[in-house]
Amino acid sequence: NAGVTQTPKFQVLKTGQSMTLQCAQDMNHNSMYWYRQDPGMGLRLIYYSASEGTTDKGEVPNGYNVSRLNKREFSLRLESAAPSQTSVYFCASSEGGHTYEQYFGPGTRLTVT
Amino acid sequence: QKEVEQDPGPLSVPEGAIVSLNCTYSNSAFQYFMWYRQYSRKGPELLMYTYSSGNKEDGRFTAQVDKSSKYISLFIRDSQPSDSATYLCAMSLAGNNRKLIWGLGTSLAVNP
């Protein structure tokens, strides 16, 4: 039982490049989330998916797109990376009804130069 | 003003001390109150949660919610070096709400 896994762990991009962050969970959770964490700003919700087939914007969605590929997988895409997107990205999942209990992945450290 | 305020610290205490971590909030509709712990270069993990007001105890950890003052606390008794981490408070509304509102986190160092 791996919980929530994220790939890659580290990534360096040049401004304007694109990439997709992958997330998968093996807990049969309905809801999945993408956050970014920055010093002084805390955790901020980018997008979330309440259930398979649905996605909704969070607090800071600009510059990102998501895909809920199936119940297990939720990907985050940066179409044209900007230095302001340098951050640590966390994927999380929850059963859905019990919103308080979110399980987090290990994070992806992204640097955009 | 942010919906949830949390002093980022850092807080440094000697091993064995009692630690008090706090958050204040402005939205009186919050019903679920959580404390997450985040070790360096790891994802947050749920430590404790409380529904509405009251206290909850789990081993050396006690969570308190005072809704009249819009104030929540996490107490750590007999603190250990392994408690050194960042502690984040989070809150949500009642009902089927998917979003947690997060504090910035308080960095705690317990010195042997």
Coordinates of C-alpha atoms in Angstrom, one line a residue:
Chain A
N1 CA 0.0 0.0 0.0
A2 CA 2.0 3.0 -1.3
G3 CA -0.6 5.7 -0.4
V4 CA -0.1 8.8 -2.7
T5 CA 2.8 8.7 -5.1
Q6 CA 4.1 11.6 -7.2
T7 CA 6.5 11.8 -10.1
P8 CA 8.9 13.4 -10.6
K9 CA 10.5 14.3 -7.2
F10 CA 12.5 17.1 -8.7
Q11 CA 12.4 19.1 -11.9
V12 CA 14.1 22.1 -13.4
L13 CA 12.4 23.8 -16.3
K14 CA 13.3 26.8 -18.5
T15 CA 10.7 29.5 -18.8
G16 CA 8.2 28.6 -21.5
Q17 CA 8.7 24.8 -21.2
S18 CA 5.8 22.5 -20.4
M19 CA 5.5 19.5 -18.1
T20 CA 3.0 17.3 -16.4
L21 CA 3.2 16.3 -12.8
Q22 CA 1.8 12.8 -12.1
C23 CA -0.1 11.7 -9.0
A24 CA -1.6 8.3 -8.2
Q25 CA -3.4 6.9 -5.1
D26 CA -4.1 3.4 -4.2
M27 CA -6.6 4.0 -1.3
N28 CA -9.7 4.0 -3.5
H29 CA -10.4 7.7 -2.6
N30 CA -12.9 9.7 -4.5
S31 CA -11.4 13.1 -4.1
M32 CA -8.0 14.4 -5.2
Y33 CA -6.2 17.7 -4.9
W34 CA -3.2 19.6 -6.1
Y35 CA -1.6 22.2 -3.9
R36 CA 1.5 24.4 -4.1
Q37 CA 3.5 25.4 -1.0
D38 CA 5.6 28.5 -0.9
P39 CA 7.4 30.2 2.0
G40 CA 5.2 32.8 3.6
M41 CA 2.2 31.8 1.5
G42 CA 1.5 28.3 3.0
L43 CA -0.5 25.6 1.2
R44 CA -2.7 26.9 -1.6
L45 CA -5.2 24.8 -3.5
I46 CA -4.7 24.8 -7.3
Y47 CA -7.3 22.4 -8.5
Y48 CA -9.3 19.6 -7.0
S49 CA -11.4 16.7 -8.2
A50 CA -14.4 15.8 -6.0
S51 CA -14.9 12.5 -7.9
E52 CA -13.9 10.8 -11.1
G53 CA -14.9 12.9 -14.1
T54 CA -15.1 16.2 -12.3
T55 CA -12.5 19.0 -11.7
D56 CA -12.8 22.4 -10.1
K57 CA -10.6 25.4 -9.7
G58 CA -9.1 26.2 -6.3
E59 CA -7.5 29.4 -5.1
V60 CA -4.6 29.7 -7.6
P61 CA -5.6 27.9 -10.9
N62 CA -4.0 30.3 -13.4
G63 CA -1.3 28.8 -15.5
Y64 CA -2.3 25.2 -14.7
N65 CA -4.5 22.5 -16.1
V66 CA -5.6 19.2 -14.6
S67 CA -6.9 15.8 -15.8
R68 CA -8.6 13.2 -13.6
L69 CA -7.6 10.3 -15.8
N70 CA -9.4 7.7 -13.7
K71 CA -10.2 7.2 -10.0
R72 CA -6.5 6.6 -9.2
E73 CA -4.8 9.3 -11.2
F74 CA -4.8 13.1 -11.2
S75 CA -2.3 15.0 -13.2
L76 CA -1.3 18.6 -13.2
R77 CA 0.0 20.3 -16.4
L78 CA 2.0 23.5 -16.8
E79 CA 1.6 24.5 -20.4
S80 CA 4.2 27.4 -20.4
A81 CA 6.2 27.5 -17.2
A82 CA 7.0 30.8 -15.5
P83 CA 9.5 31.6 -12.7
S84 CA 6.5 32.4 -10.5
Q85 CA 5.6 28.7 -10.7
T86 CA 8.8 27.7 -8.8
S87 CA 7.3 25.9 -5.8
V88 CA 6.8 22.6 -4.1
Y89 CA 3.7 20.8 -5.5
F90 CA 1.8 18.3 -3.4
C91 CA -1.0 16.0 -4.5
A92 CA -3.4 14.8 -1.9
S93 CA -6.5 12.5 -1.7
S94 CA -9.4 12.0 0.6
E95 CA -12.4 9.7 0.8
G96 CA -14.7 12.6 -0.1
G97 CA -17.2 12.9 2.7
H98 CA -14.5 13.2 5.3
T99 CA -12.8 16.2 3.9
Y100 CA -10.7 16.8 6.9
E101 CA -8.5 13.8 6.4
Q102 CA -6.4 14.4 3.4
Y103 CA -3.4 12.1 2.6
F104 CA -0.5 13.8 0.9
G105 CA 2.2 12.6 -1.4
P106 CA 5.9 13.4 -0.9
G107 CA 5.9 16.4 -3.2
T108 CA 7.6 17.6 -6.4
R109 CA 10.2 20.3 -6.1
L110 CA 9.9 22.4 -9.3
T111 CA 12.3 25.2 -10.3
V112 CA 11.6 27.4 -13.3
T113 CA 14.6 29.4 -14.5
Chain B
Q1 CA -6.9 39.7 6.8
K2 CA -6.4 36.0 6.2
E3 CA -9.2 33.7 7.3
V4 CA -6.8 31.7 9.4
E5 CA -3.8 33.2 11.2
Q6 CA -0.9 31.2 12.6
D7 CA 2.4 32.5 14.0
P8 CA 5.1 30.9 11.8
G9 CA 7.6 31.0 14.6
P10 CA 10.2 29.5 14.7
L11 CA 9.6 28.0 18.2
S12 CA 12.5 26.4 20.0
V13 CA 12.0 24.5 23.2
P14 CA 14.1 22.0 25.3
E15 CA 13.2 18.4 25.4
G16 CA 10.5 17.6 27.9
A17 CA 8.8 21.0 27.6
I18 CA 5.1 21.6 27.1
V19 CA 4.5 23.2 23.7
S20 CA 1.5 25.3 22.9
L21 CA 0.7 26.0 19.2
N22 CA -2.2 28.2 18.2
C23 CA -4.4 29.5 15.4
T24 CA -7.1 32.1 15.2
Y25 CA -9.8 32.3 12.6
S26 CA -12.4 34.7 11.4
N27 CA -15.1 32.6 9.8
S28 CA -17.5 31.5 12.6
A29 CA -19.0 28.8 10.2
F30 CA -15.9 26.6 10.4
Q31 CA -16.9 23.3 12.0
Y32 CA -13.9 20.9 11.4
F33 CA -10.5 21.8 12.9
M34 CA -7.4 19.9 12.0
W35 CA -3.8 19.8 12.9
Y36 CA -1.3 18.4 10.4
R37 CA 2.4 17.8 11.0
Q38 CA 5.0 18.2 8.2
Y39 CA 8.5 17.0 8.5
S40 CA 11.2 18.7 6.5
R41 CA 10.9 17.8 2.8
K42 CA 7.8 15.6 3.3
G43 CA 4.1 16.0 2.8
P44 CA 1.8 17.0 5.6
E45 CA 0.1 14.2 7.6
L46 CA -3.0 14.5 9.7
L47 CA -2.2 14.6 13.4
M48 CA -5.6 15.3 15.0
Y49 CA -9.0 16.6 14.2
T50 CA -11.8 18.0 16.2
Y51 CA -15.4 18.6 15.2
S52 CA -17.0 21.8 16.6
S53 CA -15.9 22.8 20.1
G54 CA -14.1 20.9 22.9
N55 CA -11.0 19.0 23.6
K56 CA -9.5 15.8 22.1
E57 CA -6.5 13.9 23.5
D58 CA -4.3 11.4 21.8
G59 CA -1.2 10.3 23.8
R60 CA 1.0 13.4 24.4
F61 CA -1.1 15.6 22.1
T62 CA -4.2 17.6 23.0
A63 CA -6.3 19.6 20.6
Q64 CA -8.6 22.3 21.9
V65 CA -11.2 24.4 20.1
D66 CA -12.8 27.5 21.5
K67 CA -15.4 28.6 19.0
S68 CA -16.5 31.6 21.1
S69 CA -13.0 33.1 20.8
K70 CA -12.4 31.6 17.3
Y71 CA -9.2 30.1 18.7
I72 CA -7.7 26.6 18.4
S73 CA -4.7 25.1 20.2
L74 CA -2.5 22.1 20.0
F75 CA -0.6 21.1 23.2
I76 CA 2.3 18.7 23.1
R77 CA 3.4 17.3 26.5
D78 CA 6.9 15.9 27.2
S79 CA 8.1 17.1 23.8
Q80 CA 10.7 15.0 22.0
P81 CA 13.3 15.8 19.4
S82 CA 11.2 13.7 17.0
D83 CA 8.4 16.3 17.4
S84 CA 10.6 18.8 15.5
A85 CA 8.5 19.7 12.5
T86 CA 6.1 22.3 11.1
Y87 CA 2.6 22.1 12.5
L88 CA -0.2 23.4 10.2
C89 CA -3.7 24.1 11.3
A90 CA -6.6 23.7 8.8
M91 CA -10.3 24.2 9.0
S92 CA -13.4 23.5 6.9
L93 CA -17.1 24.2 6.8
A94 CA -19.7 21.6 7.7
G95 CA -21.3 19.6 4.9
N96 CA -19.8 18.2 1.8
N97 CA -17.1 20.9 1.4
R98 CA -13.9 19.8 -0.3
K99 CA -11.7 22.7 0.6
L100 CA -9.5 23.1 3.7
I101 CA -8.4 26.6 4.7
W102 CA -4.8 26.4 6.0
G103 CA -2.7 28.3 8.4
L104 CA 0.9 29.1 7.4
G105 CA 2.3 26.6 9.8
T106 CA 4.5 27.0 12.9
S107 CA 8.1 25.6 12.8
L108 CA 9.0 23.8 16.0
A109 CA 12.4 22.7 17.1
V110 CA 12.8 20.5 20.2
N111 CA 16.3 20.5 21.4
P112 CA 17.8 17.5 23.3

